[in-house]
XYZ file of C-alpha atoms in Angstrom:
598
model
C 88.578 234.713 -139.323
C 90.896 231.749 -138.974
C 90.888 230.780 -135.281
C 92.133 227.718 -133.430
C 89.782 226.908 -130.531
C 90.209 224.906 -127.317
C 88.085 224.255 -124.233
C 89.482 223.639 -120.737
C 88.391 224.005 -117.113
C 91.508 225.952 -116.096
C 93.917 227.903 -118.301
C 97.175 228.971 -116.650
C 98.999 231.897 -118.291
C 102.715 231.586 -117.599
C 104.975 228.591 -117.009
C 107.276 229.785 -114.240
C 107.165 228.386 -110.715
C 103.690 229.755 -109.898
C 102.144 228.721 -113.213
C 103.460 225.168 -113.168
C 102.562 224.679 -109.487
C 99.041 225.985 -110.208
C 98.664 223.684 -113.224
C 99.770 220.661 -111.182
C 97.302 221.525 -108.401
C 94.391 222.108 -110.824
C 95.117 218.868 -112.680
C 95.355 216.885 -109.457
C 91.979 218.347 -108.495
C 90.427 216.846 -111.609
C 90.367 219.941 -113.862
C 91.195 219.783 -117.578
C 94.189 222.103 -117.483
C 96.325 223.960 -120.027
C 99.446 226.087 -119.610
C 100.166 228.901 -122.078
C 103.682 230.383 -122.123
C 105.496 232.981 -124.210
C 108.781 231.086 -124.448
C 109.726 227.412 -124.411
C 108.761 225.310 -121.399
C 111.600 225.444 -118.872
C 112.818 228.876 -120.021
C 110.638 230.915 -117.643
C 112.344 233.669 -115.668
C 112.109 231.588 -112.455
C 115.241 229.749 -113.661
C 117.226 232.909 -112.943
C 116.451 232.768 -109.211
C 119.758 231.951 -107.603
C 119.680 232.154 -103.817
C 117.095 229.685 -102.574
C 113.595 229.006 -101.291
C 112.803 230.636 -97.937
C 111.103 228.172 -95.589
C 111.325 227.864 -91.793
C 112.269 224.166 -91.795
C 114.569 224.556 -88.808
C 117.346 222.433 -90.342
C 120.120 224.949 -89.638
C 118.520 226.535 -86.544
C 115.915 224.427 -84.733
C 114.552 227.595 -83.054
C 113.376 228.874 -86.465
C 109.644 228.446 -87.034
C 106.832 229.984 -89.097
C 106.255 232.743 -86.538
C 109.818 234.056 -86.942
C 109.573 233.800 -90.743
C 106.210 235.606 -90.644
C 107.708 238.354 -88.468
C 110.730 238.775 -90.786
C 108.471 238.969 -93.860
C 106.171 241.578 -92.293
C 109.083 243.679 -91.021
C 110.834 243.427 -94.399
C 107.633 244.682 -96.068
C 107.456 247.529 -93.504
C 104.190 246.042 -92.155
C 102.256 246.837 -95.336
C 101.953 243.159 -96.330
C 98.563 241.445 -96.263
C 99.006 239.662 -92.908
C 97.027 236.589 -93.977
C 99.154 236.001 -97.085
C 102.348 236.375 -95.058
C 100.964 233.941 -92.460
C 99.925 231.254 -94.980
C 103.246 231.653 -96.781
C 105.319 231.153 -93.625
C 103.190 228.214 -92.456
C 103.039 226.303 -95.753
C 106.493 226.933 -97.288
C 108.243 223.998 -95.530
C 105.696 221.485 -96.901
C 106.054 222.906 -100.405
C 109.844 222.445 -100.254
C 109.505 218.864 -98.997
C 107.018 218.196 -101.784
C 109.578 219.346 -104.372
C 112.041 216.936 -102.846
C 109.481 214.125 -103.128
C 109.160 214.998 -106.815
C 112.888 214.679 -107.381
C 114.496 218.042 -106.560
C 118.085 217.597 -105.388
C 118.891 220.152 -102.671
C 122.293 220.772 -101.117
C 122.707 218.903 -97.810
C 123.839 219.525 -94.251
C 126.435 217.093 -92.828
C 123.474 215.202 -91.237
C 121.802 214.777 -94.626
C 119.057 217.373 -94.135
C 118.243 220.056 -96.729
C 120.901 222.779 -96.344
C 119.654 226.312 -95.573
C 121.625 229.505 -96.208
C 121.556 233.044 -94.815
C 119.902 235.859 -96.711
C 119.122 239.523 -96.174
C 116.297 240.251 -93.726
C 115.954 236.638 -92.516
C 116.822 236.180 -88.860
C 117.906 232.557 -89.339
C 119.512 230.673 -92.234
C 116.395 229.355 -93.985
C 116.950 229.344 -97.750
C 116.822 225.801 -99.128
C 119.192 225.881 -102.086
C 120.934 224.049 -104.926
C 124.289 225.872 -105.143
C 123.260 229.203 -106.660
C 120.995 227.557 -109.246
C 117.894 226.943 -107.137
C 115.370 228.388 -109.606
C 116.644 226.081 -112.333
C 116.146 223.009 -110.142
C 112.684 224.229 -109.077
C 111.569 224.662 -112.713
C 113.165 221.384 -113.807
C 111.268 219.519 -111.093
C 107.896 221.189 -111.712
C 108.279 220.913 -115.482
C 108.978 217.185 -115.241
C 105.935 216.745 -113.015
C 103.697 218.804 -115.366
C 104.742 216.757 -118.394
C 104.410 213.455 -116.493
C 100.829 214.327 -115.514
C 99.932 215.037 -119.140
C 99.009 218.724 -118.742
C 98.679 220.408 -122.167
C 101.286 223.112 -122.792
C 100.997 225.824 -125.464
C 104.584 227.011 -125.923
C 105.665 230.220 -127.650
C 102.105 231.447 -127.443
C 101.046 234.862 -126.087
C 97.713 235.823 -124.512
C 96.592 239.308 -125.580
C 93.163 239.519 -123.946
C 91.025 237.956 -121.208
C 87.418 237.268 -122.250
C 84.522 237.868 -119.865
C 80.744 237.965 -119.549
C 78.488 239.393 -116.797
C 79.375 236.478 -114.504
C 83.153 236.695 -114.839
C 85.868 234.972 -116.887
C 84.970 232.955 -120.012
C 88.452 232.380 -121.453
C 91.418 233.972 -123.197
C 92.561 235.037 -126.670
C 96.111 234.990 -128.026
C 98.437 234.145 -130.910
C 101.212 231.690 -131.784
C 104.454 233.679 -131.860
C 105.912 231.625 -134.706
C 103.017 231.663 -137.187
C 101.041 234.676 -135.920
C 97.861 232.573 -136.045
C 95.133 233.301 -133.511
C 94.017 230.909 -130.790
C 91.215 231.071 -128.212
C 90.681 229.098 -125.021
C 87.231 228.722 -123.491
C 87.614 228.299 -119.720
C 85.668 229.353 -116.618
C 88.938 229.822 -114.666
C 92.107 231.608 -115.715
C 95.199 231.719 -113.481
C 97.602 234.559 -114.221
C 101.217 233.624 -113.449
C 102.938 236.048 -115.799
C 105.640 237.425 -113.498
C 106.748 241.039 -113.454
C 107.149 244.359 -115.230
C 110.945 244.837 -115.474
C 110.934 245.701 -119.179
C 109.293 249.032 -118.296
C 112.760 250.035 -117.000
C 116.016 250.607 -118.836
C 118.213 248.590 -116.451
C 116.602 245.354 -115.263
C 117.535 241.844 -114.207
C 114.273 240.580 -115.742
C 113.943 238.503 -118.909
C 112.358 239.735 -122.166
C 109.047 238.139 -121.117
C 108.494 240.577 -118.228
C 106.313 243.116 -120.026
C 103.585 243.403 -117.404
C 101.057 241.427 -119.491
C 99.295 239.815 -116.538
C 99.026 243.050 -114.555
C 97.559 244.804 -117.586
C 95.246 241.963 -118.704
C 93.768 241.803 -115.195
C 93.301 245.580 -115.006
C 91.597 245.679 -118.422
C 89.283 242.816 -117.442
C 88.121 244.680 -114.317
C 90.474 243.565 -111.522
C 92.360 245.957 -109.210
C 96.133 246.262 -108.770
C 97.457 246.887 -105.247
C 100.833 248.302 -104.059
C 101.994 249.253 -107.569
C 104.210 252.076 -106.262
C 106.562 249.512 -104.732
C 109.240 248.403 -107.180
C 112.275 246.564 -105.861
C 115.653 247.516 -107.214
C 117.990 244.652 -106.410
C 121.120 246.251 -104.954
C 123.528 244.079 -106.916
C 123.290 243.846 -110.688
C 126.257 243.861 -113.052
C 127.113 247.358 -114.345
C 129.930 246.529 -116.742
C 130.362 245.649 -119.603
C 127.275 247.394 -121.069
C 126.034 244.210 -122.769
C 125.310 242.612 -119.369
C 124.148 245.713 -117.506
C 121.409 244.782 -115.019
C 122.190 241.046 -114.952
C 121.712 239.793 -111.424
C 124.458 239.124 -108.889
C 122.884 236.923 -106.234
C 122.490 238.084 -102.648
C 124.157 234.775 -101.697
C 127.515 236.465 -102.399
C 126.804 238.655 -99.345
C 125.200 235.805 -97.369
C 128.421 233.843 -97.848
C 130.740 236.648 -96.716
C 130.899 239.261 -99.495
C 131.124 242.935 -98.486
C 130.369 246.242 -100.228
C 133.027 248.934 -100.649
C 133.066 252.344 -102.322
C 135.816 253.641 -104.632
C 137.866 254.696 -101.580
C 137.782 251.107 -100.302
C 135.499 251.951 -97.342
C 132.883 249.459 -96.157
C 130.121 252.063 -96.367
C 127.060 250.058 -95.260
C 127.811 250.831 -91.598
C 126.881 254.473 -92.376
C 123.394 253.494 -93.576
C 121.907 251.333 -90.807
C 118.333 252.579 -90.217
C 116.997 252.826 -86.642
C 114.341 250.239 -87.515
C 117.048 247.557 -87.912
C 119.734 248.950 -85.546
C 119.050 246.477 -82.717
C 119.809 243.465 -84.920
C 122.649 244.873 -87.068
C 126.373 244.818 -86.245
C 127.936 248.195 -85.516
C 131.558 247.253 -86.179
C 133.374 245.298 -88.874
C 134.736 242.967 -86.200
C 131.266 242.026 -84.924
C 129.960 241.640 -88.480
C 132.799 239.277 -89.382
C 132.316 237.201 -86.206
C 128.624 236.716 -87.114
C 129.470 234.318 -89.952
C 130.861 231.763 -87.470
C 128.946 232.678 -84.303
C 125.446 233.925 -85.031
C 124.186 233.491 -81.472
C 126.471 236.094 -79.910
C 126.849 238.576 -82.780
C 124.557 240.669 -84.945
C 124.178 240.559 -88.724
C 126.437 242.494 -91.134
C 124.734 245.594 -92.614
C 125.321 244.148 -96.114
C 122.448 241.783 -95.235
C 119.886 244.505 -94.549
C 116.743 244.230 -96.723
C 117.228 245.027 -100.391
C 115.570 248.447 -100.391
C 118.004 249.695 -97.721
C 121.093 248.377 -99.533
C 119.992 249.712 -102.950
C 119.393 253.188 -101.515
C 122.795 253.163 -99.794
C 124.588 252.251 -103.044
C 122.615 254.927 -104.888
C 123.674 257.534 -102.265
C 127.368 256.561 -102.479
C 127.384 256.845 -106.271
C 125.536 260.193 -106.154
C 128.074 261.493 -103.614
C 130.888 260.759 -106.080
C 132.227 257.695 -104.284
C 131.186 255.222 -106.974
C 133.305 253.172 -109.358
C 134.305 254.267 -112.841
C 131.114 252.825 -114.368
C 128.717 254.159 -111.733
C 128.566 251.247 -109.306
C 130.335 250.069 -106.139
C 132.551 247.063 -105.366
C 131.251 243.727 -104.080
C 134.207 241.804 -102.690
C 134.270 238.159 -101.656
C 137.725 237.379 -103.116
C 139.662 238.909 -100.197
C 137.437 237.184 -97.630
C 136.944 233.555 -98.668
C 139.159 230.829 -100.204
C 138.841 230.356 -103.987
C 137.647 226.771 -103.561
C 134.836 227.848 -101.208
C 133.674 230.536 -103.690
C 133.638 228.133 -106.626
C 131.683 225.544 -104.628
C 129.098 227.913 -103.116
C 128.698 230.261 -106.096
C 129.372 228.259 -109.281
C 127.009 230.286 -111.509
C 128.393 233.635 -110.318
C 131.961 232.472 -110.917
C 131.027 231.363 -114.424
C 128.895 234.458 -115.194
C 131.642 236.969 -114.370
C 134.399 234.906 -116.011
C 132.502 234.478 -119.278
C 130.739 237.848 -119.548
C 133.051 240.348 -117.858
C 136.388 238.505 -117.814
C 136.470 238.945 -114.019
C 137.639 236.132 -111.732
C 135.539 236.623 -108.577
C 137.929 234.454 -106.551
C 140.672 237.048 -107.225
C 138.994 240.449 -107.684
C 135.953 242.435 -106.637
C 132.795 242.661 -108.761
C 131.483 246.018 -110.003
C 127.771 246.181 -109.181
C 124.842 248.604 -108.898
C 121.052 248.570 -108.461
C 118.847 246.957 -111.130
C 115.036 246.828 -111.473
C 114.303 243.376 -110.127
C 110.799 242.774 -108.784
C 107.439 244.476 -108.435
C 105.743 244.047 -105.049
C 102.515 245.356 -106.580
C 100.104 243.148 -108.460
C 96.570 241.863 -108.821
C 94.574 242.332 -105.623
C 93.563 238.801 -104.587
C 91.821 236.921 -101.805
C 94.661 235.636 -99.583
C 93.251 232.102 -99.260
C 92.147 231.440 -102.848
C 94.160 234.007 -104.886
C 90.933 235.010 -106.663
C 90.715 238.578 -108.010
C 87.614 240.770 -107.686
C 86.602 239.391 -111.120
C 85.096 235.883 -110.582
C 87.132 233.141 -112.272
C 90.343 235.184 -112.423
C 93.190 234.053 -110.153
C 96.758 235.327 -109.819
C 99.863 233.846 -108.193
C 103.533 234.723 -107.902
C 104.943 238.105 -108.869
C 101.796 239.158 -110.763
C 99.780 238.964 -107.509
C 100.018 241.769 -104.939
C 99.837 241.959 -101.146
C 102.132 239.205 -99.916
C 105.351 241.261 -99.784
C 104.012 244.658 -98.704
C 106.393 247.455 -99.621
C 109.524 245.294 -99.976
C 110.160 241.594 -100.638
C 112.808 239.621 -98.782
C 115.166 237.525 -100.896
C 114.128 233.874 -101.113
C 110.480 234.683 -100.353
C 109.583 234.777 -104.043
C 110.296 231.094 -104.713
C 108.286 229.996 -101.676
C 105.550 232.492 -102.680
C 105.347 230.803 -106.121
C 104.912 227.369 -104.586
C 102.505 228.240 -101.763
C 100.179 230.478 -103.753
C 100.591 228.686 -107.083
C 99.150 225.604 -105.400
C 96.350 227.577 -103.698
C 95.409 229.339 -106.952
C 95.322 226.073 -108.921
C 93.108 224.352 -106.352
C 90.702 227.296 -106.104
C 90.574 227.662 -109.915
C 89.600 223.996 -110.288
C 86.904 224.439 -107.631
C 85.490 227.536 -109.404
C 85.516 225.708 -112.764
C 83.365 222.914 -111.296
C 80.720 225.450 -110.272
C 80.707 227.084 -113.709
C 80.999 223.879 -115.780
C 79.018 224.161 -119.031
C 78.029 227.771 -118.334
C 80.672 229.669 -120.310
C 80.983 230.360 -123.990
C 83.083 232.760 -125.999
C 81.257 235.672 -127.615
C 82.038 235.848 -131.348
C 82.073 239.657 -131.401
C 84.650 239.711 -128.561
C 86.898 237.297 -130.510
C 86.600 239.402 -133.670
C 87.408 242.551 -131.711
C 90.498 240.952 -130.109
C 91.745 239.875 -133.545
C 91.128 243.341 -135.005
C 93.070 245.011 -132.183
C 96.009 242.615 -132.616
C 96.236 243.234 -136.370
C 95.788 247.030 -136.207
C 99.553 247.858 -136.351
C 99.766 246.156 -139.790
C 96.975 248.380 -141.149
C 98.738 251.645 -140.304
C 101.451 252.950 -142.569
C 104.240 255.305 -141.610
C 103.261 255.297 -137.955
C 105.428 255.078 -134.839
C 108.279 252.567 -134.540
C 107.674 250.200 -131.559
C 111.389 250.125 -130.665
C 111.625 253.925 -130.484
C 108.541 254.080 -128.260
C 109.872 251.349 -125.953
C 113.198 253.164 -125.637
C 111.445 256.406 -124.645
C 109.179 254.655 -122.131
C 112.099 252.847 -120.461
C 114.116 256.063 -120.299
C 111.148 257.900 -118.741
C 110.705 255.278 -116.000
C 114.463 255.046 -115.382
C 114.942 258.818 -115.080
C 111.710 259.893 -113.388
C 110.163 256.927 -111.487
C 113.328 255.124 -110.365
C 114.840 254.442 -106.937
C 114.490 258.023 -105.640
C 111.313 259.924 -106.579
C 109.928 263.473 -106.365
C 106.517 264.934 -107.225
C 107.714 267.184 -110.116
C 109.558 264.282 -111.745
C 106.572 261.940 -111.485
C 104.230 264.599 -112.865
C 106.646 264.943 -115.763
C 106.627 261.132 -116.164
C 102.810 261.085 -116.308
C 102.838 263.836 -118.969
C 105.320 261.792 -121.007
C 103.203 258.637 -120.504
C 100.145 260.508 -121.841
C 102.149 261.495 -124.928
C 103.398 257.913 -125.290
C 99.794 256.663 -125.171
C 99.059 258.668 -128.346
C 102.202 257.284 -129.979
C 101.264 253.701 -129.041
C 97.843 254.236 -130.625
C 99.721 255.051 -133.842
C 102.212 252.144 -133.885
C 102.836 250.528 -137.239
C 104.768 247.387 -138.153
C 105.961 245.992 -141.443
C 106.239 242.469 -142.786
C 104.165 239.390 -142.049
C 102.580 237.838 -138.983
C 105.109 234.970 -139.015
C 107.661 235.383 -136.222
C 107.681 239.185 -136.285
C 109.385 240.645 -133.168
C 108.333 244.202 -134.097
C 104.682 243.134 -134.061
C 105.150 241.248 -130.775
C 106.618 244.384 -129.196
C 103.756 246.493 -130.596
C 101.340 244.173 -128.739
C 103.422 244.297 -125.516
C 103.724 248.096 -125.403
C 100.129 248.886 -124.322
C 100.676 246.525 -121.358
C 103.967 248.219 -120.430
C 102.385 251.657 -120.713
C 99.416 250.776 -118.500
C 101.672 249.275 -115.820
C 104.024 252.288 -115.967
C 101.073 254.621 -115.463
C 99.923 252.593 -112.427
C 103.405 252.790 -110.878
C 103.747 256.527 -111.503
C 100.216 257.428 -110.298
C 100.445 255.353 -107.126
C 103.976 256.653 -106.404
C 102.793 260.250 -106.785
C 99.852 259.602 -104.448
C 101.884 257.973 -101.621
C 103.499 260.928 -99.883
C 105.976 259.038 -97.695
C 109.017 256.769 -98.079
C 108.537 253.078 -97.344
C 110.254 249.931 -98.661
C 110.676 250.007 -102.426
C 109.208 253.529 -102.677
C 111.479 256.433 -101.718
C 110.316 260.050 -101.966
C 113.030 262.675 -101.741
C 110.308 265.232 -100.922
C 108.767 262.969 -98.199
C 111.794 261.125 -96.767
C 110.106 259.705 -93.621
C 107.621 256.880 -93.196
C 104.170 258.098 -92.152
C 102.125 255.935 -89.713
C 98.902 256.972 -91.466
C 100.215 255.732 -94.815
C 101.368 252.584 -92.985
C 97.692 251.675 -92.626
C 96.790 252.430 -96.234
C 96.936 250.478 -99.498
C 96.581 252.097 -102.893
C 94.497 250.232 -105.476
C 94.644 251.058 -109.204
C 91.636 250.401 -111.427
C 90.846 251.173 -115.055
C 88.671 254.133 -115.990
C 86.103 254.039 -118.790
C 88.386 256.032 -121.116
C 91.278 253.579 -120.681
C 93.203 255.595 -118.082
C 94.095 254.636 -114.513
C 92.530 255.822 -111.263
C 94.008 255.317 -107.776
C 91.907 254.794 -104.625
C 92.943 254.527 -100.964
C 91.933 251.429 -99.049
C 92.475 250.497 -95.407
C 95.088 247.802 -94.790
C 93.481 244.563 -93.480
C 93.830 244.365 -89.677
C 96.004 241.653 -88.172
C 94.365 239.559 -85.410
C 95.772 240.186 -81.891
C 97.349 236.723 -81.512
C 99.524 237.403 -84.587
C 100.325 240.958 -83.496
C 101.920 239.464 -80.358
C 104.726 238.017 -82.538
C 106.080 241.564 -82.953
C 106.255 242.166 -79.215
C 108.614 239.209 -78.707
C 112.324 239.963 -78.477
C 113.963 240.086 -81.934
């Protein structure tokens, strides 16, 4: 078997914000480090993050500090977050932002020359450090420049298909070059997964083509657990028309900067959907909501800025009640509320996106939007301080890791999550590699088996078409495990997933190994299927509604479930099993934060 081989201390899978930050940290800790990414360096999905990086720097409101940010994050996640991850995140985010600035990131400024911070849903104070509405692009540009300057090796357009292990833990990874189809193996005692999310399991998603749940699935197959997989965030505002751009994100900054939601009758419906949990801090009249933009001390927040799960459910209810737009969305209007110049300055990408793709001028007319699968709160169960999974030598950071966001992520917390935990994972991975130096080697039979599995679709003739299977899987998840869920629908989804498993075992592809998208999809589908099964099984098990998981048959939150995590693991026959686990207990001095006045 022709096989390209490499040896490193740390291999990072994924080159988004978490992956690059982990690679920088591992390299700076003295580890020989490589980054493997499916697309070109700089094209990772992090570039699509628009709003900003949440960090309690206190530039806009000096009274903001990590305790308030911690409280907002825990409340946004409906208290199901791992308290220690939320604490570290809130404490370390400001330093990570300042570090980016030291490395050359150019943030927007306040009149005094400090980093500007904007409002976002669920955050009590304006705390999103931003670069117009192109923050993710600047974050990646900065980290990419730093990675290249440090001389970290990057394997671009290269996909990992399997993690390799021995009795002691991780020994490396196996994959292929997308262009040539040639196989490549990396020997390494530490692997950091930074592969992002699972959006391609759904029909309508804001996620890029790379988000096929590889990291979630690789970890599960290697023996790690996945936590909180029932919680999938549907971003309330994705484009719904024209069909070619359906699901493309419309940043929450539109609402942070004054945009409002209206139904087809022109009513500002969010006032009808304020939950008791957030009533104390949410405006009850349009007048108070409008005053908040200029006087935040004496007024409460507009309901458009409730956490994403609340807003997505409200839009879903309006459309179901027949008050939606022609194409099944609602209206997001900033044109009637802010001057054209202000909109173009604050939201340059949104202005351009709608003008080019939908021929809509957002300074003159409302945008047609609806919910889109955006983010998975669930991921690899990790140690909060080191990001290490239950499999020694395996680390995870960013969206592929679970626990930090609980049942619902606040906007802006993902970019700070990438930086804080990317750094922690990289440092811990380098430390682990030092302990295991010279003790790992790749087993030849495991390499041969990985190659055989990857080539299997070429050996079958007249089997299933990967594109047809993907279509059916996405439709199943969209229809049966979407925003609103019921037991019969999820049982139906699991029956369909079982049938799809047989079809995936019979996939066949034609042509050669050289850049063959059908083959690439055939290798992605088992990952998507495994992740979809985790979501459906965990969602069926959790008999309550909380955050990004809404059960029509169990509409209330249940305090007992509020103390329980669900962890998915792999069974011997390749299926998924779900176990209940007690939520880690918060120490009393942190619990006091929630007794303070909001």
